[in-house]
C-alpha cells in the first residue's frame, strides 16, 4: 500500500481520485493548494503526488519545482484543465513531473500511470 498525496483545488476531483485510489488499496492524503500540499508532503511519508497545475495561491508548477528540488525522490504526476494549452504540461515536465494529464482524463490511464510510477 502506497501513500499518495492528491493536490487539487477542486473538491470533486480530489474526492474522485481519493475514492479510486483507495479502491486500489492506497492511502490518500488530500490538499487543496500547493502550500497545503507542500506541508503535507513534509509531514508524511509520501510515495507519489498527483498535482493540479492551475490553483490559486501556490500553484502546481511552483509546488512541483519546490518538491523536486528539495526531494530528489519526489514523484509527481501533474494535471491541468487548461484545454488546448500543452505549454503548462511541458513546463511541469521541465520542473520535474514524471507524467502529465489533461483534464478530463481517463481514470484507467491515470491508475495505470500510478502503478507504473510506484513500481519505479
Steps between C-alpha positions, in 0.01 A plus 500: 500500500640836394426845636386739229460873545227653280528878462213671319287805575189325365333297774329271250829402333673437834213287627474302175872426497492408869216255441668338198843477663363363827320227303846414366606461868702821528495747788406847373579839651320802357609863465311787340798708380874485451591648838282251688637223279862590572428493874325164468796361305745619766292351784427159345681224322359545150571260215334699220342841443216568256485877455281746316702769326262796510399583858469823697787592730793266459426341162599153387797615294657679795424210735637242252822695461541536876430130565739372235775739612473414870424129467695314233268199525173698468269348239246741353221445250370838383159576350320803366161599368648774279366352180711523188802657673767234533745768611401452867558127469835549327614738774385253767724236339791744495439563870517129580156347442544145379164484321236750394127476433242735355163520674270333443724196515439131458490355853634165383803665339564701815478189720740321262742796521480489881583126498793554265643790699468313829681203346802717408 
